[in-house]
């Protein structure tokens, strides 16, 4: 019995599948992309496709060719890798099996088509090169945004890997295979990728070897050394860069599959149905740029999540899509009126918010440009109008290099590049934009001719694809016009030709006709056939007529019957020519895209500042943080004027004890002098106490967001702000666990806190919310106390008369451990108390959401429980317990037994009558041993008497 798989098509499929075993292979057959075997079963489950069988025992499922992108997007979103196998030969020309080739491999990190990408978020591929995979402490990384060609390299540690991947929007990570690991990362590194849902792909280890990697980089960029990129030949980052280039060459520019399928050298055959010179390239890939240490204010993955920069805590894993008002900081800018107008601006906005600048001159430059746009509304309006017409030229340039551009891409590129002169004219008279103006002028001479050429050649409403032509204007190309004329005007030509022949040869009965069998013909009645001139060649004899042809008519027939295909082919050649022209200026297109992105992002910042009355922050190199009437940028959009602003003062010049002593205790709400908060300037740590739901968490998060916005280059929601450069923003907010990693809620809390204590510097900003709540009260209080002392500096007690110990990071510490407020007295000038003000009417409380100097000793938890809907009997019982319960945790104060001076009274039994069970905290049964122990006079006992007394107490305890 013949093998059902032993057919030309299945043999071809099997060869391609063996070359791409880790991919779902979409195999083009006619108008469908088919999958077979396990791939078909996978697509059946992932896409809901119908599972069929054309041959017994071979599962099969397919998708229509015109719906390919939709199904690709769904597969990639679910983490699958896909290889697309196309027909690269016209079926009419094939002798036997149609030639096919894998034209592209799509993975989570190598997407370039708009339908597969979010225009507001970068999708990056990263390569990881460890010094030693078994001990991966030092890591070299390279990151490429394949759709735009942006290429960066850097080094990091295993501990910081997860944060490095999260901040850069990595979707796929390649790494060297290692014997014994079964194609997997070591557990420590694998967890870093799993946390953020990053796809991991093993690659041959030799791709990461220094010599091979260096050679790949040299060949790609045509250089003899990488020193011109600021890199050394032997560093780990170069190993990662070389490996990532090899991976891109294999997935984006496949050339060997064709030879493997048919034995024909790939260099002699197309891989996408176009001439060999049109093969995909990585020409858009920019030279690798080293990310400098200390160039950005670092927000680790925990801080990005806690501050809800890209998405809210309650939204699923993933980034905010363009236009999504989901409550995140990025969503605020993307969804608001006057937001970014270009895809490049949206991506750069996200980049700046996730990785704010730490360069003082760069931050001030951004602020200056935003200020100009806020003040000069005419320039701002003109800039917005000029930006409105700019499409995603960065990604279009990438698709042109990879030969995946569409007619609409080309026309969009032409329209966008034509804006270079308009943009330059808009900012010509704005001194703050001098750098942007120079960038535009440097590329104008290269881009303007390409834009004019495209717009002169192409129609205003281009087709989505070139399968039927229709992209180019009439009159642009003579050969194309001729082909189109034949298509449109064949009837009129034939009528004119018939009239001319009839007149020349005096044959009034001559007719020119057409049928599907014989094509075009000249027909004469039998009576006139004897007068047929010699120029006519007999073609067919009918009963009453004779049919002829001429060389001119045969030539016309050839032209007409092939006119459509020739027109489409001619448009393809013209299209490729324009793409070649654009491909020759890809570096200029990339520079233009970067300039547009910056202008768009700054214009977005200016619109937000004007709309919500944000102010320009004063940036300084001193570790100070002074904010007047600060507001939460997202909540004020929801609450408007109902949002209550608050001040914060941290860091700065130290004060002496003599100055701070006059301040005295701040007391409760309203009990401090008006300027007491401003005199807290020397303190680097503020302890914030107050009720639940009163706004402590909002206050500390809004402070962090204001610092972040200032470093990103935006104005800030406040009346005034002075912000010292901040190297890192740390947060420890909320309750979370990592049970999959064997970590409880408290373990996660302590791990995050350990990171802060080990990494924070005097330039850092630390946001802590309820440290120590995941364990017992005494354990949590002790830890919180020690952590607070550690954060203000190594000395627990400053020298007499001076508070000037080495300053710790600027810290906002929200807590319900009211005992911590004693630290203000113990560490004067270094820790200050703040509290959230409330007002009470009977059993009701009103949250004022005002942060004031001083301390509080109540959390109003029972009141909040009532507001949350806790049943009334439970609330009533909680009030009874609270009224009688006094558990003392003061440092140095010993617990006292019930009945002694200062001890808490026993908890009253619940109503109705008690059930005889002891109280939860302070009740105990009387015992003779305890009574005897109270009567002992230790000062009068001799050693032998003490021994006898101890023996007697033991006997009392042993008695039933």
CSV table of N, CA and C in Angstrom, one decimal, residues 862 871-881:
chain,number,residue,atom,x,y,z
A,862,UNK,N,-12.2,50.3,62.4
A,862,UNK,CA,-13.6,49.9,62.6
A,862,UNK,C,-14.6,50.7,61.7
A,871,UNK,N,-21.0,43.3,58.6
A,871,UNK,CA,-22.3,43.2,59.3
A,871,UNK,C,-22.2,44.0,60.6
A,872,UNK,N,-23.3,44.6,61.0
A,872,UNK,CA,-23.4,45.5,62.2
A,872,UNK,C,-23.0,44.8,63.4
A,873,UNK,N,-23.4,43.5,63.7
A,873,UNK,CA,-23.0,42.8,64.9
A,873,UNK,C,-21.5,42.7,65.0
A,874,UNK,N,-20.8,42.5,63.9
A,874,UNK,CA,-19.4,42.4,63.9
A,874,UNK,C,-18.7,43.7,64.3
A,875,UNK,N,-19.3,44.8,63.7
A,875,UNK,CA,-18.7,46.1,63.9
A,875,UNK,C,-18.9,46.5,65.4
A,876,UNK,N,-20.1,46.2,65.9
A,876,UNK,CA,-20.4,46.5,67.3
A,876,UNK,C,-19.5,45.7,68.3
A,877,UNK,N,-19.2,44.5,68.0
A,877,UNK,CA,-18.3,43.7,68.8
A,877,UNK,C,-16.9,44.2,68.7
A,878,UNK,N,-16.5,44.6,67.5
A,878,UNK,CA,-15.2,45.2,67.4
A,878,UNK,C,-15.0,46.4,68.2
A,879,UNK,N,-16.0,47.3,68.3
A,879,UNK,CA,-16.0,48.5,69.1
A,879,UNK,C,-15.8,48.1,70.6
A,880,UNK,N,-16.5,47.1,71.0
A,880,UNK,CA,-16.4,46.7,72.4
A,880,UNK,C,-14.9,46.2,72.7
A,881,UNK,N,-14.4,45.4,71.8
A,881,UNK,CA,-13.0,45.0,72.1
A,881,UNK,C,-12.1,46.1,72.0
